[in-house]
Short mmCIF file of C-alpha atoms in Angstrom, two decimals:
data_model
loop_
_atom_site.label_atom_id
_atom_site.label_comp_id
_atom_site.label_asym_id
_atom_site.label_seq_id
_atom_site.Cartn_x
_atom_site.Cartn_y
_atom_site.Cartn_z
CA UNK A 1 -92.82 11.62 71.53
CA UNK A 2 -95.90 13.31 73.20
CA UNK A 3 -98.65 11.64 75.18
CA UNK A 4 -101.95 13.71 75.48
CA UNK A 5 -103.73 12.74 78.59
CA UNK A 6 -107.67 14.16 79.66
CA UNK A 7 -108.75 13.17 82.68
CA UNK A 8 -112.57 13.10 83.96
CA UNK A 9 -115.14 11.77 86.34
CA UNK A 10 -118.14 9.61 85.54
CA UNK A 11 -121.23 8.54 87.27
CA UNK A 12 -118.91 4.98 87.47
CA UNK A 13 -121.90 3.25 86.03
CA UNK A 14 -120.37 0.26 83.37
CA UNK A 15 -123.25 -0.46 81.65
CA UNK A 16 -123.70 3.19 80.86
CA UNK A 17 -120.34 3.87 80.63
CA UNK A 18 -118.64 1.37 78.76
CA UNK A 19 -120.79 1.14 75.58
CA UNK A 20 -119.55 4.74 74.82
CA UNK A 21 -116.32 4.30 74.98
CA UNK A 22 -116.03 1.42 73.05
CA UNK A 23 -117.57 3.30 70.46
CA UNK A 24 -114.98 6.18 70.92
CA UNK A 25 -112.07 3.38 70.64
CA UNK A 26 -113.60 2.07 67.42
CA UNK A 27 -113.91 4.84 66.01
CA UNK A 28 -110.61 6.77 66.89
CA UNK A 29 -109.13 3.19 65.25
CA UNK A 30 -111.61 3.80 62.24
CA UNK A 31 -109.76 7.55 61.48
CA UNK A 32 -106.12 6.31 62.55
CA UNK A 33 -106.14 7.57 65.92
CA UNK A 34 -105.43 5.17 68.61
CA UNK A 35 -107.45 6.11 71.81
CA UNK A 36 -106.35 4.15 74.90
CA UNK A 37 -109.02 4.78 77.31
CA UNK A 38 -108.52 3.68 80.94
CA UNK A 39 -110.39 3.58 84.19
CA UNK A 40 -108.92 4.99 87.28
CA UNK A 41 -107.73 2.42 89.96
CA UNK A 42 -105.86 2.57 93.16
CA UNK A 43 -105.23 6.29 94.26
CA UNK A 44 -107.68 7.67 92.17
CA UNK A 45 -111.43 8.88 92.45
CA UNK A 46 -114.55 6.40 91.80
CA UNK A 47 -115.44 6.58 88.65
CA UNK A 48 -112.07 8.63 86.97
CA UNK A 49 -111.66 7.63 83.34
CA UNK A 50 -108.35 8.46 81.30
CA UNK A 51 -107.99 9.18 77.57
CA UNK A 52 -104.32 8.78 75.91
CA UNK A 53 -103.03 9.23 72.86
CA UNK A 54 -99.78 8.70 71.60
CA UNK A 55 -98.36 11.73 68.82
CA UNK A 56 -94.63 12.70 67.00
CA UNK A 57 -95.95 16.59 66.67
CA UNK A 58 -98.73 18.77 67.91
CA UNK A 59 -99.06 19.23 64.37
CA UNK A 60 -100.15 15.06 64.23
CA UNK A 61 -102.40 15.93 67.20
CA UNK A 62 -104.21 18.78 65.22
CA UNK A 63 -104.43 16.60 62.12
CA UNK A 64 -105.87 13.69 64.20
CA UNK A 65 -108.28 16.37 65.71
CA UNK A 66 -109.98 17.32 62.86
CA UNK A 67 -110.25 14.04 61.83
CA UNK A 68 -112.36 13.05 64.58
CA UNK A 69 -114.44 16.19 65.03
CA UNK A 70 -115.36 16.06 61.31
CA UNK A 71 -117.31 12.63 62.10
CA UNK A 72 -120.93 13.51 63.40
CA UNK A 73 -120.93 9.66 64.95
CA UNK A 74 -117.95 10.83 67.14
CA UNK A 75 -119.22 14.08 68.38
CA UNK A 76 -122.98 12.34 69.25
CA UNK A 77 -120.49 9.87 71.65
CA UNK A 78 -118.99 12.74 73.03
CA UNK A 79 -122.05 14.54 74.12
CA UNK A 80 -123.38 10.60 75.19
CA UNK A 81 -120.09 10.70 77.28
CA UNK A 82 -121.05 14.19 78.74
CA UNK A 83 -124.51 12.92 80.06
CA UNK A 84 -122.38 10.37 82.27
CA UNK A 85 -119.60 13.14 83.75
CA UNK A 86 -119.76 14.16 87.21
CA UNK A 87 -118.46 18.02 86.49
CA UNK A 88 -116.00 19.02 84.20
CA UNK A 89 -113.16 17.10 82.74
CA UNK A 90 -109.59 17.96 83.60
CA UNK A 91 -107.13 20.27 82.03
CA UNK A 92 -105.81 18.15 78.65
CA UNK A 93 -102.40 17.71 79.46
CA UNK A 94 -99.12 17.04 77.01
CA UNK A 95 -96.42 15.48 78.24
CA UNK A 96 -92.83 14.83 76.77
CA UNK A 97 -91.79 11.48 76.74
CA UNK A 98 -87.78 11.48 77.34
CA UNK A 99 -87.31 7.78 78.28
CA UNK A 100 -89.20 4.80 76.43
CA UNK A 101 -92.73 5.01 74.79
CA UNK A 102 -91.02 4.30 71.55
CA UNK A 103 -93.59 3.25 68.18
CA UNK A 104 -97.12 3.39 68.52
CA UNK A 105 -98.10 0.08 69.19
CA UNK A 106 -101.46 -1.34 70.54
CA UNK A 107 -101.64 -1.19 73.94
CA UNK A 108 -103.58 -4.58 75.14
CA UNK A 109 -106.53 -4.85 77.48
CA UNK A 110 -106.08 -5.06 80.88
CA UNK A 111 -103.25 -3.54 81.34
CA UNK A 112 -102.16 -1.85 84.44
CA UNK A 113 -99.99 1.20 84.35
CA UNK A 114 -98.66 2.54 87.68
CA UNK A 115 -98.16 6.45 87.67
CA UNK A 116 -95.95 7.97 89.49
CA UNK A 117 -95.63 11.90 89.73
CA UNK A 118 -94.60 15.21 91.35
CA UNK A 119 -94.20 18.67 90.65
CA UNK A 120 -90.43 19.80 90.88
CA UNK A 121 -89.79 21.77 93.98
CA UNK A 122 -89.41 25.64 93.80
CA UNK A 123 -85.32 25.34 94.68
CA UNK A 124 -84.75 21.78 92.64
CA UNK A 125 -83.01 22.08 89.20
CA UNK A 126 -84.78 20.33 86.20
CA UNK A 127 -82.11 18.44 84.64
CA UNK A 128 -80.92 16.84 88.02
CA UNK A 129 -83.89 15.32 88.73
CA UNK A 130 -84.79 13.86 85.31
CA UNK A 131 -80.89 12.14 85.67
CA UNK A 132 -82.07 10.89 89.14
CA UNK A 133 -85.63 9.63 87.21
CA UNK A 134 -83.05 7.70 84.76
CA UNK A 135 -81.00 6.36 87.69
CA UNK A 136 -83.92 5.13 89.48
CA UNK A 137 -85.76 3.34 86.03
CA UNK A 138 -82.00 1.64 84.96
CA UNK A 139 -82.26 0.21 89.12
CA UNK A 140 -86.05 -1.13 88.01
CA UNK A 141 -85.16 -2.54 84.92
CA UNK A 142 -82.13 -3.99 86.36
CA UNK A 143 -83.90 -5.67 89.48
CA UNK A 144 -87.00 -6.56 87.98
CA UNK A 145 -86.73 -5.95 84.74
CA UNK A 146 -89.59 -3.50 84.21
CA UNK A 147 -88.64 -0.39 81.86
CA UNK A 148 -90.33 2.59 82.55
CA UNK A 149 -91.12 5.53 80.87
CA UNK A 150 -89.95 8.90 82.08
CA UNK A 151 -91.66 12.19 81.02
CA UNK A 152 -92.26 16.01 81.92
CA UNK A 153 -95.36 18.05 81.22
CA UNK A 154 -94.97 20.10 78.13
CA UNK A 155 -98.57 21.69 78.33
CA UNK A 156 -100.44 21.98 81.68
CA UNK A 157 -99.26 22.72 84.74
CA UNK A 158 -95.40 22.96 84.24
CA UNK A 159 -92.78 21.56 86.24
CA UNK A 160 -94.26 18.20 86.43
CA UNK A 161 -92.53 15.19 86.20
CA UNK A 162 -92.63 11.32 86.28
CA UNK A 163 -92.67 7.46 85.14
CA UNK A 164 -95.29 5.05 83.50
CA UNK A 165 -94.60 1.55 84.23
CA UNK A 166 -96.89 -0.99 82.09
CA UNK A 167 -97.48 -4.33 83.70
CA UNK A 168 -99.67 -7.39 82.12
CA UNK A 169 -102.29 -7.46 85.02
CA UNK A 170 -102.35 -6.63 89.17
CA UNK A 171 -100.62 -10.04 89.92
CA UNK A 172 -97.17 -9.30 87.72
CA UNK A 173 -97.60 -4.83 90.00
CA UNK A 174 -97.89 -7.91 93.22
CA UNK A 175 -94.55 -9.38 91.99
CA UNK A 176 -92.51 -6.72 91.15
CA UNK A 177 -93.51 -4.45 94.17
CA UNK A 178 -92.20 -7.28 96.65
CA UNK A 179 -89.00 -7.63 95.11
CA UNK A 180 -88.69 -3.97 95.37
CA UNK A 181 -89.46 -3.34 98.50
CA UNK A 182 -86.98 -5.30 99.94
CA UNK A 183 -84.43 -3.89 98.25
CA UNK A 184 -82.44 -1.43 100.22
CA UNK A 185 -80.63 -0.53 96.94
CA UNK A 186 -84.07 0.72 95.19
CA UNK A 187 -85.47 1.91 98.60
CA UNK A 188 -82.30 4.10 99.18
CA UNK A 189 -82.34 5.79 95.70
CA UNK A 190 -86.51 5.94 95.50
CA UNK A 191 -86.50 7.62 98.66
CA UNK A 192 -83.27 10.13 97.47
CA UNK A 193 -85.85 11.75 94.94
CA UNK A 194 -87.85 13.04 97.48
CA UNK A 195 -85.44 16.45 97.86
CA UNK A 196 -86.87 17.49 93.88
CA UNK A 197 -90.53 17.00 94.88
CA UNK A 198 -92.74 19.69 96.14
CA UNK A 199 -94.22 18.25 99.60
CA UNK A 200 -97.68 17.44 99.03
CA UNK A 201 -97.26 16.98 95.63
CA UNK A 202 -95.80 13.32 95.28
CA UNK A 203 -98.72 10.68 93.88
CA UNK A 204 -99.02 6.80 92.98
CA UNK A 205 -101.91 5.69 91.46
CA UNK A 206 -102.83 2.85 88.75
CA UNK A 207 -104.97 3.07 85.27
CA UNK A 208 -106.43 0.04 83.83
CA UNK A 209 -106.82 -0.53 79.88
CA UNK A 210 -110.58 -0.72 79.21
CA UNK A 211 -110.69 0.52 75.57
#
């Protein structure tokens, strides 16, 4: 399965902000494309906002596309959505989903996903550290019983790799990071990853479901 991901900033302003991409939701659900849209939370810049979608193919993607961009009512929201973006938006990244993500279910509101990435370090070999990724989410999902989702980018800048972990709401990311970091069992293997990162490059941040 691919996820495509964009990435931009807003003016951070809900009331202006909001009403647009509700419409965008609705009408990606209108055309059979399920938009998760998400506000940027801990670790990231005021005012980020996310766009996900879930696809089998980039041949799904490009069907979904033209879907879309064939609507005049979805291009107006787009250029509604431009008038509230501080710059440019990021590059639109693909990433391969390896581990979990299975179906393309709704994703409900408020939920919290905790992203955790790196880029793999010049001298670290690929497959080892997607088998350490695996190790470290069958420790999770044994202590706390939290599966996450492993991928690698696909398109974007390559050799990066890491886990989504979907929680209900901030108060269930509370309960499971206290249980975890007391264990010297997840602490000893989280911290073992850090020889197929490139320094600098290791990040934790949170998205909230907001459409």
């Amino acid at each position: 399965m691919l996820i495509f991901y964009r990435e931009m900033v807003t003016n951070g302003d809900p009331e202006q902000v909001m009403p647009i991409v509700q419409e965008l939701a609705a009408l990606g659900k209108k055309h059979g494309v399920p938009l998760n849209i998400w506000s940027g939370s801990n670790g990231h810049v005021f005012g980020t906002m996310g766009v996900s979608v879930r696809y089998e193919s980039l041949s799904a993607r490009a069907a979904a596309g033209a879907k879309l961009y064939a609507d005049k009512q979805f291009l107006a929201a787009t250029r509604r959505l431009q008038e509230v973006m501080i710059g440019a938006p990021g590059p639109d990244m693909i990433n391969n989903i390896v581990r979990g993500g299975e179906g393309n279910q709704e994703i409900p509101l408020g939920t919290v996903v905790t992203q955790n990435q790196f880029q793999l370090a010049n001298s670290s070999d690929f497959l080892k550290a997607l088998t350490h990724l695996n190790e470290l989410a069958d420790l999770v999902k044994k202590l706390v019983g939290i599966d996450p989702m492993i991928g690698h980018t696909m398109y974007g800048p390559l050799g990066g790799l890491g886990t989504l972990s979907a929680y209900a709401n901030f108060a269930q990311v509370d309960e499971v990071v206290a249980k975890l970091l007391v264990s010297d069992e997840y602490m000893t293997k989280f911290l073992e990853g850090g020889k197929y990162a490139l320094p600098g490059s290791v990040t934790q941040r949170h998205l909230v479901k907001i459409a």
